[in-house]
CSV table of C-alpha atoms and ligand atoms in Angstrom, one decimal:
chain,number,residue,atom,x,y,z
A,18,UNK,CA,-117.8,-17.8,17.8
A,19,UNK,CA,-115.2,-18.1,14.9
A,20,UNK,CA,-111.5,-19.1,16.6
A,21,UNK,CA,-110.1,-18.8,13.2
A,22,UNK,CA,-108.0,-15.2,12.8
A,23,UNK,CA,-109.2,-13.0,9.9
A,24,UNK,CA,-106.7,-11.2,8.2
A,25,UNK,CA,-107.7,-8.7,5.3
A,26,UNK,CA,-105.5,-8.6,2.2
A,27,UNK,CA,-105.4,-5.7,0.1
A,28,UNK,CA,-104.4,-6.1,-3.4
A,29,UNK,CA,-105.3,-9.5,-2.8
A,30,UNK,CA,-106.0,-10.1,-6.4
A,31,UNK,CA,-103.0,-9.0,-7.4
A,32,UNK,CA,-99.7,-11.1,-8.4
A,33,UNK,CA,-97.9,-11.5,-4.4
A,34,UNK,CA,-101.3,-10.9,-3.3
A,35,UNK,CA,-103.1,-14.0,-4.1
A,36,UNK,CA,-99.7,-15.8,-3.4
A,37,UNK,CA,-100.7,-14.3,0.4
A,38,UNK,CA,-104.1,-15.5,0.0
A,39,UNK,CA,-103.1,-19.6,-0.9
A,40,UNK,CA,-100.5,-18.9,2.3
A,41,UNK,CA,-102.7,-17.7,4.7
A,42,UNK,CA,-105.5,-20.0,4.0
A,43,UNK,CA,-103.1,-22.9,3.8
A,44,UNK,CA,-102.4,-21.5,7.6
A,45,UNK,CA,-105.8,-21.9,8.4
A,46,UNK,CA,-106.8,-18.1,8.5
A,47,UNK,CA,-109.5,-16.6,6.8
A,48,UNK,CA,-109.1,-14.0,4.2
A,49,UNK,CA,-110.6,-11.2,2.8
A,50,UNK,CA,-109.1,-10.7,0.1
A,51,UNK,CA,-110.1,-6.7,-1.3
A,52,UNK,CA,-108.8,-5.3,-4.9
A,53,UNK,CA,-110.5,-2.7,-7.8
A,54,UNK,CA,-109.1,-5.4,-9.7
A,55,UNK,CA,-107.1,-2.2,-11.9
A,56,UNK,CA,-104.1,-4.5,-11.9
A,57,UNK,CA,-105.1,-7.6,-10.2
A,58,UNK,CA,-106.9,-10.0,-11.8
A,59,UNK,CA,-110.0,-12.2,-10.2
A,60,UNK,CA,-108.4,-15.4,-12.1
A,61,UNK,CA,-105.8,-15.5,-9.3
A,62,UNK,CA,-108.0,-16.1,-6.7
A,63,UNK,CA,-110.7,-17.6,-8.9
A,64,UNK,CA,-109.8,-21.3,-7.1
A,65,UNK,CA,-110.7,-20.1,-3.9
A,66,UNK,CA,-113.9,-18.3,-4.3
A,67,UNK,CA,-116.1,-21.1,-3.0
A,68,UNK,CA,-114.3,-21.6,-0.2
A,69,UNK,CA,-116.1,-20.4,3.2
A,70,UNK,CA,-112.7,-19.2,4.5
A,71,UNK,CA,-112.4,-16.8,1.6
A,72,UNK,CA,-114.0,-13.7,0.5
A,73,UNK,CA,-113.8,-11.2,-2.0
A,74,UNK,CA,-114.7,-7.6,-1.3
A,75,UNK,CA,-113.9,-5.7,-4.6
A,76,UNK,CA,-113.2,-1.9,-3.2
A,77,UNK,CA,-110.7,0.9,-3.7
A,78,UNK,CA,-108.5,1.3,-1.2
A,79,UNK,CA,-108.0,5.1,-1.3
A,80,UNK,CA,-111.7,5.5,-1.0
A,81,UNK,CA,-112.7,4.8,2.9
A,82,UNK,CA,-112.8,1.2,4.1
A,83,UNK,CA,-115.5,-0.5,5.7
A,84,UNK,CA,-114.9,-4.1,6.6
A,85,UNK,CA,-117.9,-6.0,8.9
A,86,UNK,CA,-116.3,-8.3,11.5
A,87,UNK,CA,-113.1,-9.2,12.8
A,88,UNK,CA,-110.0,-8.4,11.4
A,89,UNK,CA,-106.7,-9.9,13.3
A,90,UNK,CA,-104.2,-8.6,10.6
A,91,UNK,CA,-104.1,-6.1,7.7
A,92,UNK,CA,-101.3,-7.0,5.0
A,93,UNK,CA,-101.2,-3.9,2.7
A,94,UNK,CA,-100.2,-4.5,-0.6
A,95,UNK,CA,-102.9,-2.8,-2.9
A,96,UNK,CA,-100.5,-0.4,-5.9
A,97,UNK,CA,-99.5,-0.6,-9.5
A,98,UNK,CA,-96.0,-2.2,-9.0
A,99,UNK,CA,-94.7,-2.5,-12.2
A,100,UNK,CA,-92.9,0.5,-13.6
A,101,UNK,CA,-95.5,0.2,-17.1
A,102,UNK,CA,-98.4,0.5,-14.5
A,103,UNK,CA,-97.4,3.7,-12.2
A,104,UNK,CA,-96.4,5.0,-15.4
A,105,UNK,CA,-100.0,4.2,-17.0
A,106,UNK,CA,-101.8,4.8,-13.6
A,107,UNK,CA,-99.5,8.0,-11.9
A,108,UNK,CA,-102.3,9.3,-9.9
A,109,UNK,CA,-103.6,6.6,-8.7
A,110,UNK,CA,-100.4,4.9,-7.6
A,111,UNK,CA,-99.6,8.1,-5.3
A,112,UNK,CA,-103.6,7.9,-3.8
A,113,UNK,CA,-103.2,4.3,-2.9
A,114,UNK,CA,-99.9,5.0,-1.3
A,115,UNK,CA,-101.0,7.8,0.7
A,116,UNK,CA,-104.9,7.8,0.8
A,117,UNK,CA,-105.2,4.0,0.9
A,118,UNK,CA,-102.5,3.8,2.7
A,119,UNK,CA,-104.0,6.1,5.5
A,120,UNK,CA,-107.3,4.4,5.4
A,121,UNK,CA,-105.7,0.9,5.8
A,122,UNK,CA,-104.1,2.1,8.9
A,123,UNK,CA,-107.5,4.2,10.1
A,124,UNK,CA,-109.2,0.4,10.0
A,125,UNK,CA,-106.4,-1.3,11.9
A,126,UNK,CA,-106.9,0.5,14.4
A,127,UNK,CA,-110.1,0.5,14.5
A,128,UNK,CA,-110.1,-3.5,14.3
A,129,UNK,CA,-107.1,-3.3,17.1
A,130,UNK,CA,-105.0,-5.6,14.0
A,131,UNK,CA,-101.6,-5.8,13.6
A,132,UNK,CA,-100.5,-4.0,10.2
A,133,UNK,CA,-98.0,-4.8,7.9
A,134,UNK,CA,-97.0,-2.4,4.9
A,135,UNK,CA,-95.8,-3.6,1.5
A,136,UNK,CA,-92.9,-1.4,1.0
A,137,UNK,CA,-90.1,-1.5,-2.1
A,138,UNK,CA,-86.5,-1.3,-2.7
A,139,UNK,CA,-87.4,1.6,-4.7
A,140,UNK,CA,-87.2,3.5,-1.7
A,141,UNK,CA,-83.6,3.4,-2.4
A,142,UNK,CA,-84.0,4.9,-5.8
A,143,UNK,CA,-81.0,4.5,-8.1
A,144,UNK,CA,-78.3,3.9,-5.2
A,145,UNK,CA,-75.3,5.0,-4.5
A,146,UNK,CA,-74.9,2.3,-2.2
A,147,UNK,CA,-74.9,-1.4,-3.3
A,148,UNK,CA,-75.9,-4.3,-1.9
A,149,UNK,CA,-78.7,-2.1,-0.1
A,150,UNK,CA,-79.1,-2.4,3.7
A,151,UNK,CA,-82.4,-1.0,5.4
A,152,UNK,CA,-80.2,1.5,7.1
A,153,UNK,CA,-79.5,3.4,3.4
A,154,UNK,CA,-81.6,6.3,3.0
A,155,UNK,CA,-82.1,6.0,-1.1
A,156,UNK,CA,-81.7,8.5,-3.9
A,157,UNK,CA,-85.0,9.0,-5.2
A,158,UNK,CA,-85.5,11.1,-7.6
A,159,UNK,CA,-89.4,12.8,-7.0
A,160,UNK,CA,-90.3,14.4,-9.8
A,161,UNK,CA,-89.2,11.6,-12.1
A,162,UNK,CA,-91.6,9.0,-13.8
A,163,UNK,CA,-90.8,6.6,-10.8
A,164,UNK,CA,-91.7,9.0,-8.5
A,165,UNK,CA,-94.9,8.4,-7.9
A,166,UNK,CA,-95.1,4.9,-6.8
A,167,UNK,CA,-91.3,5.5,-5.0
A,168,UNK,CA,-92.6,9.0,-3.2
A,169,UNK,CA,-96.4,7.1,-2.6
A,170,UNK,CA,-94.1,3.6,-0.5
A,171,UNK,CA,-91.5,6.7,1.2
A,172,UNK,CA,-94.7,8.1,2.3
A,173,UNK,CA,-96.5,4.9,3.2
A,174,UNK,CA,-93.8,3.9,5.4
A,175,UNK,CA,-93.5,7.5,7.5
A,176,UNK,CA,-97.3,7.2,7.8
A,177,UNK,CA,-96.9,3.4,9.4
A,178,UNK,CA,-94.0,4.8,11.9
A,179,UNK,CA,-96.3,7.6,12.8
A,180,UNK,CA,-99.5,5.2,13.8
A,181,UNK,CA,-96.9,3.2,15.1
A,182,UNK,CA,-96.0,5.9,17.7
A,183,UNK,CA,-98.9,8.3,18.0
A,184,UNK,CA,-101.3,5.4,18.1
A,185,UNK,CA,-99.5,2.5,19.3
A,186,UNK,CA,-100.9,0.4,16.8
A,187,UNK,CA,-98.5,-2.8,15.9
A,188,UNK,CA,-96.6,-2.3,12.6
A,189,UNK,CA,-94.3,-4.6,9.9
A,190,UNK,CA,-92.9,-3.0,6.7
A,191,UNK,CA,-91.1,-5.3,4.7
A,192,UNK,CA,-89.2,-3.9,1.3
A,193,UNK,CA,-89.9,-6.1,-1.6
A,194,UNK,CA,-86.8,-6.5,-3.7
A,195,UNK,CA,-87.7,-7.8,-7.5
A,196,UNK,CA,-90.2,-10.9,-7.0
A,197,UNK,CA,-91.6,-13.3,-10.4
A,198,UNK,CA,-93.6,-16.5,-10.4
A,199,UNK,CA,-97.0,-17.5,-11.8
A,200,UNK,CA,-99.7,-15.2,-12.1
A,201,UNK,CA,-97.5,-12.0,-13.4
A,202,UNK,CA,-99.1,-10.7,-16.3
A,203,UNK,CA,-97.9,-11.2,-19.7
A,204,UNK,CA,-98.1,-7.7,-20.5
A,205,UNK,CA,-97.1,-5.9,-17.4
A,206,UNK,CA,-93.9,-4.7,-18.5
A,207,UNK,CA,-91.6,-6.4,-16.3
A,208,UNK,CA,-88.3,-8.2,-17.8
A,209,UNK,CA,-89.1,-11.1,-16.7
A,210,UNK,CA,-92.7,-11.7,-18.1
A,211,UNK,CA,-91.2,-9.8,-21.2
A,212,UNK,CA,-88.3,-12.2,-21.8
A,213,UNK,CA,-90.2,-15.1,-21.3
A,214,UNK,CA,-93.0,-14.4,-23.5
A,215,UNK,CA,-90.5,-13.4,-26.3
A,216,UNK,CA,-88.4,-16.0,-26.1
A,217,UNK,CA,-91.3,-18.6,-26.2
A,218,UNK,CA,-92.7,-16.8,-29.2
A,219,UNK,CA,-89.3,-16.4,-30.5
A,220,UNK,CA,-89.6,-12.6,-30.9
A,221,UNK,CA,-86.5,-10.2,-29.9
A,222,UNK,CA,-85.4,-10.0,-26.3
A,223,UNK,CA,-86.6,-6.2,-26.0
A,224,UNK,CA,-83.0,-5.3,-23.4
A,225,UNK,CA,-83.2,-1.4,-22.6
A,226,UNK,CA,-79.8,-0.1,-22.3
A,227,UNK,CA,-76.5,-1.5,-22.6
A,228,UNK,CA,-78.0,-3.9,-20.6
A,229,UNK,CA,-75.3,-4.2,-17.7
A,230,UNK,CA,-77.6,-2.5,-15.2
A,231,UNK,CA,-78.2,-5.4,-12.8
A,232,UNK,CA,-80.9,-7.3,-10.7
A,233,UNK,CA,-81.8,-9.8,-8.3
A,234,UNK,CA,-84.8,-12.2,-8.6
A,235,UNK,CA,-86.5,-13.6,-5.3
A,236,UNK,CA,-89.2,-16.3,-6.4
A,237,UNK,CA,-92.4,-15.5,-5.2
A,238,UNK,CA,-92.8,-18.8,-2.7
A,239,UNK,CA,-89.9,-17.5,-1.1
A,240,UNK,CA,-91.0,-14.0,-1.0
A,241,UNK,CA,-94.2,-14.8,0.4
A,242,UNK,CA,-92.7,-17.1,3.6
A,243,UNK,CA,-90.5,-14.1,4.2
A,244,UNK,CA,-93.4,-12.0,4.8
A,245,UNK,CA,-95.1,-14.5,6.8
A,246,UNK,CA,-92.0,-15.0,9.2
A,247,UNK,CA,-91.8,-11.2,9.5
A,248,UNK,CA,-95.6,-10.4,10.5
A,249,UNK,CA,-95.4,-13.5,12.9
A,250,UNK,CA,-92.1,-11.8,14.8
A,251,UNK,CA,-91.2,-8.7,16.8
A,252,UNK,CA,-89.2,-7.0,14.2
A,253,UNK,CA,-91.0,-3.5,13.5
A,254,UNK,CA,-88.6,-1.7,11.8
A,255,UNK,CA,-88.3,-1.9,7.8
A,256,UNK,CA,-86.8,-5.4,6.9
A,257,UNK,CA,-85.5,-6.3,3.3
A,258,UNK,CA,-87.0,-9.5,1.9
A,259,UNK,CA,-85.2,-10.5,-2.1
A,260,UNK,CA,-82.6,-12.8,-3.2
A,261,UNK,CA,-79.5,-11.4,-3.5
A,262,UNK,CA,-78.2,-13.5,-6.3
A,263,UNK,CA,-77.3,-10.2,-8.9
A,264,UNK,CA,-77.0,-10.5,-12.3
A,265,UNK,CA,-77.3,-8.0,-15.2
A,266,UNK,CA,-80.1,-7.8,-17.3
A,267,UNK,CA,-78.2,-9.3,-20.5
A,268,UNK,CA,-77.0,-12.1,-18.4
A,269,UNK,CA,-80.8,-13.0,-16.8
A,270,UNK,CA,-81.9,-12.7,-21.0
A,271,UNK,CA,-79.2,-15.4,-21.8
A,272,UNK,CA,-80.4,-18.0,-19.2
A,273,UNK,CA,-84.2,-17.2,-20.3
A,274,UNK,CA,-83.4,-18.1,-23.8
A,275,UNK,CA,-81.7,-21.2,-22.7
A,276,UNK,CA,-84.5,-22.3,-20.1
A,277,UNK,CA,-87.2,-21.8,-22.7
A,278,UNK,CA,-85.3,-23.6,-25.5
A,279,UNK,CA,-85.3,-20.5,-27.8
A,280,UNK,CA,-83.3,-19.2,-30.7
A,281,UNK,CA,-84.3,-15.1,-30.4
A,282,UNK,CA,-82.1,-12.3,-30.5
A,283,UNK,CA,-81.5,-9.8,-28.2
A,284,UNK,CA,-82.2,-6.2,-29.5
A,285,UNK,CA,-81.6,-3.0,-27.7
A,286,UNK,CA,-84.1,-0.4,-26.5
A,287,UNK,CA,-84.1,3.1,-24.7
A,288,UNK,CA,-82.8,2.9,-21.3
A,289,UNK,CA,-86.5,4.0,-19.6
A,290,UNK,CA,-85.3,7.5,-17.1
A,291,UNK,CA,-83.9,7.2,-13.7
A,292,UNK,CA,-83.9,3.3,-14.6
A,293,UNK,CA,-81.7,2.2,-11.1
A,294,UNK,CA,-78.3,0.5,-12.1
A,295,UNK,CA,-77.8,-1.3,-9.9
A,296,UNK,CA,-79.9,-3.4,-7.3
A,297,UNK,CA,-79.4,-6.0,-5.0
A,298,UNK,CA,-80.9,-6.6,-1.5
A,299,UNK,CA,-78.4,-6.8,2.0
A,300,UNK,CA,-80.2,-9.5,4.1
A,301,UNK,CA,-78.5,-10.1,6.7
A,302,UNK,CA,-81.5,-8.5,8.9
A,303,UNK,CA,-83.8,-11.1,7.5
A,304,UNK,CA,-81.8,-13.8,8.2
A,305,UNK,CA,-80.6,-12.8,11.6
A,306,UNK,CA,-84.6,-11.7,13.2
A,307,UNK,CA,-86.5,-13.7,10.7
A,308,UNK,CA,-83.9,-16.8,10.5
A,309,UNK,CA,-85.2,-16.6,6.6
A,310,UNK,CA,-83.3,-17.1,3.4
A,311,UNK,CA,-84.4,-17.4,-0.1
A,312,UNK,CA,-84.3,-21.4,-1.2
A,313,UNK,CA,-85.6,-21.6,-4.7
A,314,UNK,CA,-82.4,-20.7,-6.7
A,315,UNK,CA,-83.5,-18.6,-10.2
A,316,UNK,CA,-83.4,-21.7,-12.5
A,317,UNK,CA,-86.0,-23.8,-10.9
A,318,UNK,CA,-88.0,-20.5,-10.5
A,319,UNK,CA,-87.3,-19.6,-13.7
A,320,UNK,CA,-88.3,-22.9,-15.5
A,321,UNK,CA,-91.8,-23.1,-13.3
A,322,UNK,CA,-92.4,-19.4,-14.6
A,323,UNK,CA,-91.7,-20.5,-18.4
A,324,UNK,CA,-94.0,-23.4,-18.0
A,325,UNK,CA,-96.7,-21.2,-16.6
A,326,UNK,CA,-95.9,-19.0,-19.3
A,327,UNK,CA,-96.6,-21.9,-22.0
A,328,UNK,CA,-99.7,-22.7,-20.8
B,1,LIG,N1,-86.0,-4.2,-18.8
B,1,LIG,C1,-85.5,-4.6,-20.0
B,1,LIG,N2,-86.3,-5.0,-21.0
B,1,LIG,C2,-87.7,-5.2,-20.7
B,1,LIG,C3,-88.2,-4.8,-19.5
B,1,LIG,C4,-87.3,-4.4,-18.5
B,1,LIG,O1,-84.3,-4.5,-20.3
B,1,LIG,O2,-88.4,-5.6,-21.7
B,1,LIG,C5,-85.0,-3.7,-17.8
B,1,LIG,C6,-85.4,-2.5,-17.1
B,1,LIG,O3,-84.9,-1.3,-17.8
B,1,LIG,C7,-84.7,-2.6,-15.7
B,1,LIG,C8,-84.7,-4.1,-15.5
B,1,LIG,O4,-85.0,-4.7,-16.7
B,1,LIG,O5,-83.3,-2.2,-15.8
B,1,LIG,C9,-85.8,-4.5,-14.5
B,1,LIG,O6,-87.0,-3.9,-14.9
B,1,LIG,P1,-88.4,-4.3,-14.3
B,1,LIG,O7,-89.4,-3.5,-15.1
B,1,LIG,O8,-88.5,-5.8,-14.3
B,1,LIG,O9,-88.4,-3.8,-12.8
B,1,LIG,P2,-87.5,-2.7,-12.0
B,1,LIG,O10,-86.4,-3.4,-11.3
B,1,LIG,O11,-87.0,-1.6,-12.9
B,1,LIG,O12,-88.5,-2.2,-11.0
């Protein structure tokens, strides 16, 4: 009989993903790791695929699950999660929030495993509230562009409290705030793969808007320890997991230029609609109940991302 605990991954492929995966096996779990690999990539787990703690089960999430064996925990973090993507993959994004989001819980309870829901601060829209504290309700626009990955994780969430209490099954949500590290993709639209791979070609800095709309970057190690500590504790309500260090987009292009050494210009582009001005996570939860606090300050992340981005 295997004493180590499984716990399944979806979206394991995928950039915080296969940070889980390294985590969890470092912990001495064994993962499955499942992905359709429509934004993941099998390069970021490539390094573990001969391990016998690790397997890849390549599946769509919003289509019904079937996982053989024992399965101690479920970390659900399977969507498009860049704006570029939900935008490019609408449909989808709202399936895997609600469809996969539903069969995800269906197997957990099956398996009797303890859940945990990759939610987003784009719960709370473009806010009218600022730093954001899991008590604000957001101000999500649903028939915008961003509504359909925003709508999809509102969704995903009620669905979690409802298994929670009809079924009794044991749930986490955790709302990512902006995350970067190794393994985004270059093209995935995001400002900080963006800046960084225009700055190191020495292209423009593509800022949309004035460019005052501001941010707050959590590197992914951080992120990733923050969702460990929360599945490990008794805290079932949504917790807020970021860095609150805020800065506006033309201030986080500045530092990029300097960190990769670079002499491009900055050049203004439409502001994308119902772009949020402001965000910035309140985590005083976290630190209370999870006694967690981002330690990687944005320069070192920033200068591992660049080198990752030279390679
Ligand atoms: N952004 C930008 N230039 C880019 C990509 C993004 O100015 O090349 C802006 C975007 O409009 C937003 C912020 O950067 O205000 C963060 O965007 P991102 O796509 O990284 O994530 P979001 O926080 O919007 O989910």
């Amino acid at each position: 009989m295997e004493h180590k605990k499984r716990v399944l991954i979806t979206g394991g492929a995928g950039f915080i993903g296969s940070h889980l995966c390294d985590l969890f096996l470092e912990k001495g779990f064994r993962v499955a790791c499942m992905d359709n690999l429509i934004t993941g990539k099998l390069e970021n787990i490539r390094h573990h695929l001969n391990s016998r703690d690790f397997e890849f089960i390549r599946h769509d999430v919003s289509d019904y699950i079937d996982v053989k064996g024992r399965v101690d925990y479920i970390l659900h973090f399977a969507s498009p999660a860049s704006p570029a993507d939900y935008l490019k993959y609408p449909i989808q994004t709202l399936k895997v929030g609600s469809l996969g989001t539903h069969n995800a819980l269906g197997l957990a309870r099956v398996k009797r495993a303890k859940f945990l829901l990759a939610s987003t601060s784009e719960v709370y829209g473009d806010p009218l509230v600022n730093p954001q504290p899991e008590s604000y309700w957001g101000n999500v626009n649903p028939i915008g562009p961003r509504g359909v990955y925003d709508e999809a994780k509102r969704f995903a969430e009620a669905m979690t409290m409802a298994y929670r209490h009809y079924h009794r099954l044991d749930t986490r949500i955790v709302r990512i705030f902006n995350t970067y590290g190794p393994r985004m993709r270059r093209n995935d639209g995001r400002a900080i793969p963006n800046f960084i791979c225009q700055a190191l070609a020495g292209r423009p800095i593509t800022i949309y808007g004035t460019g005052r709309q501001s941010r707050s970057f959590c590197y992914v190690t951080d992120l990733v320890d923050g969702i460990y500590r929360l599945i490990m504790s008794k805290e079932h309500e949504p917790v807020n997991i970021g860095n609150p260090d805020e800065m506006s987009l033309l201030e986080l292009a500045g530092l990029i230029i300097k960190l990769a050494d670079s002499r491009s210009e900055i050049v203004h582009k439409t502001l994308p609609i119902d772009d949020p001005k402001v965000r910035c996570p309140d985590i005083s939860k976290a630190k209370k109940m999870l006694r967690w606090k981002p330690k990687v300050t944005l320069r070192q992340g920033l200068s591992k991302t660049v080198n990752y981005f030279r390679l």
